[in-house]
CSV table of C-alpha atoms in Angstrom, one decimal:
chain,number,residue,atom,x,y,z
R,1,UNK,CA,-112.0,-450.4,84.6
R,2,UNK,CA,-109.2,-451.7,82.0
R,3,UNK,CA,-111.2,-449.7,79.7
R,4,UNK,CA,-111.3,-446.1,81.8
R,5,UNK,CA,-108.1,-446.7,82.2
R,6,UNK,CA,-107.2,-446.6,78.1
R,7,UNK,CA,-110.0,-443.9,78.4
R,8,UNK,CA,-107.9,-441.7,80.8
R,9,UNK,CA,-104.2,-442.2,79.2
R,10,UNK,CA,-106.0,-441.2,75.9
R,11,UNK,CA,-107.4,-437.4,77.5
R,12,UNK,CA,-104.1,-437.4,78.0
R,13,UNK,CA,-102.2,-437.7,75.0
R,14,UNK,CA,-104.5,-435.7,73.8
R,15,UNK,CA,-104.2,-432.9,76.2
R,16,UNK,CA,-100.3,-433.5,75.6
R,17,UNK,CA,-101.3,-433.2,71.9
R,18,UNK,CA,-102.4,-429.6,72.5
R,19,UNK,CA,-99.7,-427.7,73.6
R,20,UNK,CA,-97.8,-425.0,72.1
R,21,UNK,CA,-94.9,-426.6,70.0
R,22,UNK,CA,-92.9,-423.2,71.6
R,23,UNK,CA,-93.7,-424.5,75.4
R,24,UNK,CA,-91.2,-427.5,73.9
R,25,UNK,CA,-88.5,-425.5,72.4
R,26,UNK,CA,-87.9,-423.5,75.6
R,27,UNK,CA,-87.4,-426.7,77.1
R,28,UNK,CA,-84.4,-427.6,75.1
R,29,UNK,CA,-82.9,-424.1,74.7
R,30,UNK,CA,-82.7,-423.7,79.2
R,31,UNK,CA,-81.2,-427.9,79.5
R,32,UNK,CA,-77.8,-427.1,78.7
R,33,UNK,CA,-76.0,-426.4,81.5
R,34,UNK,CA,-74.0,-423.8,79.1
R,35,UNK,CA,-74.1,-420.4,79.1
R,36,UNK,CA,-74.7,-418.9,76.5
R,37,UNK,CA,-72.5,-416.3,74.5
R,38,UNK,CA,-73.3,-412.7,75.4
R,39,UNK,CA,-74.1,-410.3,72.0
R,40,UNK,CA,-71.8,-408.8,69.9
R,41,UNK,CA,-69.7,-406.8,70.6
R,42,UNK,CA,-69.3,-405.9,74.5
R,43,UNK,CA,-67.9,-402.8,75.9
R,44,UNK,CA,-66.4,-403.1,78.8
R,45,UNK,CA,-64.5,-399.8,80.9
R,46,UNK,CA,-60.9,-400.9,82.6
R,47,UNK,CA,-61.3,-398.4,85.6
R,48,UNK,CA,-63.4,-401.5,86.9
R,49,UNK,CA,-60.6,-403.9,86.6
R,50,UNK,CA,-57.6,-405.4,84.5
R,51,UNK,CA,-59.0,-407.1,81.1
R,52,UNK,CA,-57.8,-410.8,80.0
R,53,UNK,CA,-59.9,-411.7,76.4
R,54,UNK,CA,-59.5,-415.2,76.4
R,55,UNK,CA,-60.8,-417.2,72.5
R,56,UNK,CA,-64.3,-418.7,74.7
R,57,UNK,CA,-65.0,-415.1,77.0
R,58,UNK,CA,-63.2,-412.5,79.5
R,59,UNK,CA,-62.7,-411.4,82.8
R,60,UNK,CA,-62.1,-407.7,84.4
R,61,UNK,CA,-60.8,-408.2,87.5
R,62,UNK,CA,-62.5,-410.1,90.8
R,63,UNK,CA,-65.2,-411.0,88.8
R,64,UNK,CA,-65.6,-415.2,87.4
R,65,UNK,CA,-65.5,-415.9,83.2
R,66,UNK,CA,-67.8,-414.3,81.1
R,67,UNK,CA,-68.7,-416.9,78.4
R,68,UNK,CA,-68.5,-414.7,74.8
R,69,UNK,CA,-67.0,-414.5,71.2
R,70,UNK,CA,-66.6,-411.2,68.9
R,71,UNK,CA,-65.9,-408.2,69.3
R,72,UNK,CA,-64.5,-405.4,72.5
R,73,UNK,CA,-64.4,-401.7,72.6
R,74,UNK,CA,-63.0,-400.9,76.0
R,75,UNK,CA,-63.7,-397.0,77.3
R,76,UNK,CA,-62.5,-395.7,80.3
R,77,UNK,CA,-64.4,-393.5,83.3
R,78,UNK,CA,-62.7,-390.1,82.9
R,79,UNK,CA,-59.3,-391.1,80.4
R,80,UNK,CA,-57.7,-387.3,82.1
R,81,UNK,CA,-56.5,-389.7,85.2
R,82,UNK,CA,-54.4,-392.7,84.3
R,83,UNK,CA,-55.3,-396.2,85.5
R,84,UNK,CA,-53.0,-398.9,86.5
R,85,UNK,CA,-55.1,-401.9,85.1
R,86,UNK,CA,-54.2,-403.6,82.5
R,87,UNK,CA,-55.4,-405.7,79.3
R,88,UNK,CA,-54.2,-409.0,77.9
R,89,UNK,CA,-54.8,-411.0,74.9
R,90,UNK,CA,-54.5,-415.3,75.4
R,91,UNK,CA,-56.6,-416.4,72.1
R,92,UNK,CA,-59.6,-415.7,70.0
R,93,UNK,CA,-58.3,-413.8,67.4
R,94,UNK,CA,-60.0,-410.7,68.7
R,95,UNK,CA,-61.2,-407.0,67.3
R,96,UNK,CA,-60.2,-404.2,70.4
R,97,UNK,CA,-61.7,-401.3,69.9
R,98,UNK,CA,-59.6,-399.0,72.3
R,99,UNK,CA,-61.7,-395.2,73.0
R,100,UNK,CA,-60.3,-393.3,75.2
R,101,UNK,CA,-58.5,-395.7,77.2
R,102,UNK,CA,-54.8,-394.1,79.3
R,103,UNK,CA,-52.9,-397.1,81.4
R,104,UNK,CA,-50.0,-395.5,83.4
R,105,UNK,CA,-47.4,-398.4,85.3
R,106,UNK,CA,-49.5,-401.1,82.5
R,107,UNK,CA,-48.3,-403.3,79.5
R,108,UNK,CA,-51.5,-404.0,76.5
R,109,UNK,CA,-49.9,-408.2,76.3
R,110,UNK,CA,-51.4,-410.0,74.0
R,111,UNK,CA,-49.9,-413.8,73.8
R,112,UNK,CA,-51.9,-414.5,70.8
R,113,UNK,CA,-53.2,-412.4,67.7
R,114,UNK,CA,-55.1,-409.3,67.6
R,115,UNK,CA,-55.9,-405.9,65.8
R,116,UNK,CA,-56.8,-403.0,67.8
R,117,UNK,CA,-58.8,-400.6,66.5
R,118,UNK,CA,-58.4,-396.3,67.8
R,119,UNK,CA,-60.4,-393.9,67.8
R,120,UNK,CA,-59.2,-391.0,69.9
R,121,UNK,CA,-56.3,-390.4,71.9
R,122,UNK,CA,-55.4,-393.2,73.6
R,123,UNK,CA,-51.5,-393.6,76.0
R,124,UNK,CA,-49.8,-396.3,77.8
R,125,UNK,CA,-47.2,-396.0,79.6
R,126,UNK,CA,-44.5,-398.1,80.9
R,127,UNK,CA,-41.2,-396.8,83.5
R,128,UNK,CA,-40.2,-400.3,84.3
R,129,UNK,CA,-39.3,-403.6,84.6
R,130,UNK,CA,-39.2,-406.3,81.6
R,131,UNK,CA,-41.5,-405.8,79.1
R,132,UNK,CA,-42.6,-402.8,77.2
R,133,UNK,CA,-45.6,-400.3,77.2
R,134,UNK,CA,-47.8,-403.1,74.1
R,135,UNK,CA,-45.7,-406.1,74.4
R,136,UNK,CA,-46.3,-408.3,71.7
R,137,UNK,CA,-44.5,-412.5,72.7
R,138,UNK,CA,-43.5,-414.3,69.8
R,139,UNK,CA,-45.2,-415.9,67.8
R,140,UNK,CA,-48.7,-413.5,67.9
R,141,UNK,CA,-49.2,-410.6,65.0
R,142,UNK,CA,-50.3,-407.5,66.2
R,143,UNK,CA,-52.2,-405.6,64.5
R,144,UNK,CA,-53.2,-401.3,64.3
R,145,UNK,CA,-55.0,-399.4,62.0
R,146,UNK,CA,-58.9,-396.6,62.9
R,147,UNK,CA,-62.5,-398.0,62.0
R,148,UNK,CA,-62.2,-398.2,58.1
R,149,UNK,CA,-63.1,-395.3,55.6
R,150,UNK,CA,-61.3,-392.9,58.2
R,151,UNK,CA,-58.7,-390.4,58.8
R,152,UNK,CA,-55.3,-390.9,60.3
R,153,UNK,CA,-56.1,-388.7,62.9
R,154,UNK,CA,-59.5,-390.6,63.8
R,155,UNK,CA,-57.8,-392.4,66.7
R,156,UNK,CA,-54.4,-392.4,68.5
R,157,UNK,CA,-51.5,-394.5,70.6
R,158,UNK,CA,-48.6,-393.4,72.8
R,159,UNK,CA,-46.9,-396.1,73.2
R,160,UNK,CA,-44.3,-394.5,75.9
R,161,UNK,CA,-41.3,-396.7,77.9
R,162,UNK,CA,-38.8,-393.7,77.7
R,163,UNK,CA,-38.6,-393.3,81.6
R,164,UNK,CA,-37.3,-397.2,81.5
R,165,UNK,CA,-33.0,-397.3,79.4
R,166,UNK,CA,-33.6,-401.1,78.3
R,167,UNK,CA,-37.7,-400.8,77.0
R,168,UNK,CA,-39.5,-400.0,74.2
R,169,UNK,CA,-43.0,-398.4,73.4
R,170,UNK,CA,-43.4,-401.7,70.8
R,171,UNK,CA,-42.3,-404.3,71.2
R,172,UNK,CA,-40.9,-407.7,72.8
R,173,UNK,CA,-39.8,-407.9,76.2
R,174,UNK,CA,-35.6,-407.3,77.1
R,175,UNK,CA,-34.9,-410.5,77.4
R,176,UNK,CA,-37.4,-411.9,75.9
R,177,UNK,CA,-37.6,-412.2,71.3
R,178,UNK,CA,-41.3,-410.3,70.4
R,179,UNK,CA,-43.9,-410.8,68.2
R,180,UNK,CA,-44.7,-409.4,64.6
R,181,UNK,CA,-46.4,-405.7,64.3
R,182,UNK,CA,-48.1,-404.2,61.5
R,183,UNK,CA,-49.7,-400.4,61.6
R,184,UNK,CA,-52.2,-400.1,59.2
R,185,UNK,CA,-53.1,-396.7,59.8
R,186,UNK,CA,-53.9,-394.5,62.7
R,187,UNK,CA,-51.8,-392.1,64.7
R,188,UNK,CA,-49.2,-394.5,66.3
R,189,UNK,CA,-46.4,-393.1,69.0
R,190,UNK,CA,-43.8,-395.3,70.1
R,191,UNK,CA,-40.9,-394.2,72.9
R,192,UNK,CA,-38.5,-396.3,74.1
R,193,UNK,CA,-35.6,-395.6,76.4
R,194,UNK,CA,-31.9,-394.5,74.9
R,195,UNK,CA,-31.0,-398.2,74.8
R,196,UNK,CA,-32.8,-399.3,72.5
R,197,UNK,CA,-35.8,-398.0,69.9
R,198,UNK,CA,-39.4,-396.7,69.8
R,199,UNK,CA,-40.1,-400.0,68.2
R,200,UNK,CA,-38.2,-403.5,68.4
R,201,UNK,CA,-35.2,-404.1,66.6
R,202,UNK,CA,-36.1,-406.7,64.4
R,203,UNK,CA,-33.5,-410.0,65.1
R,204,UNK,CA,-32.0,-408.4,68.6
R,205,UNK,CA,-32.5,-409.9,72.1
R,206,UNK,CA,-36.0,-408.2,72.6
R,207,UNK,CA,-36.7,-406.8,69.0
R,208,UNK,CA,-39.0,-408.2,66.9
R,209,UNK,CA,-40.1,-410.4,64.2
R,210,UNK,CA,-41.1,-408.9,61.3
R,211,UNK,CA,-42.4,-405.1,61.5
R,212,UNK,CA,-45.1,-403.8,58.4
R,213,UNK,CA,-46.5,-400.4,57.9
R,214,UNK,CA,-49.4,-400.7,55.2
R,215,UNK,CA,-50.1,-396.3,56.0
R,216,UNK,CA,-51.1,-394.3,58.7
R,217,UNK,CA,-49.0,-391.5,61.1
R,218,UNK,CA,-46.3,-393.0,62.7
R,219,UNK,CA,-43.0,-391.6,65.3
R,220,UNK,CA,-40.8,-393.6,66.7
R,221,UNK,CA,-38.1,-392.5,69.5
R,222,UNK,CA,-35.9,-395.4,66.4
R,223,UNK,CA,-36.5,-398.1,63.8
R,224,UNK,CA,-33.8,-399.3,61.6
R,225,UNK,CA,-34.5,-398.5,58.3
R,226,UNK,CA,-34.2,-402.0,57.3
R,227,UNK,CA,-36.1,-403.5,59.7
R,228,UNK,CA,-39.3,-402.6,58.4
R,229,UNK,CA,-41.2,-403.5,55.5
R,230,UNK,CA,-42.9,-399.7,53.8
R,231,UNK,CA,-46.8,-400.2,51.5
R,232,UNK,CA,-48.1,-397.9,50.0
R,233,UNK,CA,-46.7,-395.3,53.0
């Protein structure tokens, strides 16, 4: 009886050793409860809901968080009709391509540093509240550019806060100091209300820490010359 049991065990061991190693690999790969990160870049349509980008993923609208690390492309179905959905960056230092985005009565909020790459015409308009159309929080840096090798007219951004007396187009809120802005390339137009600048002045209540313009075509209602660092422009 013992000899038969030993023989059976040997047969089982031999059969297991003949299984392909890929079977074991598959078991290991799917054993984790953590969802795999998505491939890059990911495309999001802002018409489907407001977007929040975090260090390890994103949420849109009422949907659950998607784990993700990489670049983003944000487009908009029917860009001729403005959306009231927002874009918020809370972490991850992402590179976000804006391609035909038209936001009205909401904003792009940069809580942690990010890069906006411009493709086509993009517009953000805010007519009330304390935060400008492109709101850069203190401690964050926003870099704006077009893709490398493209001319400045390849992509544009209009940030229009002129419907409110106190709102800038780009900068801090009306009560809190803002972060830093770098324009590398592209066509950037910032419009502010009559009591402020298109880009919040440095060292004002709602001003920026730094404004650096390395290139591009830019236009604002007001930028004080002493607030801007111009490099090769």
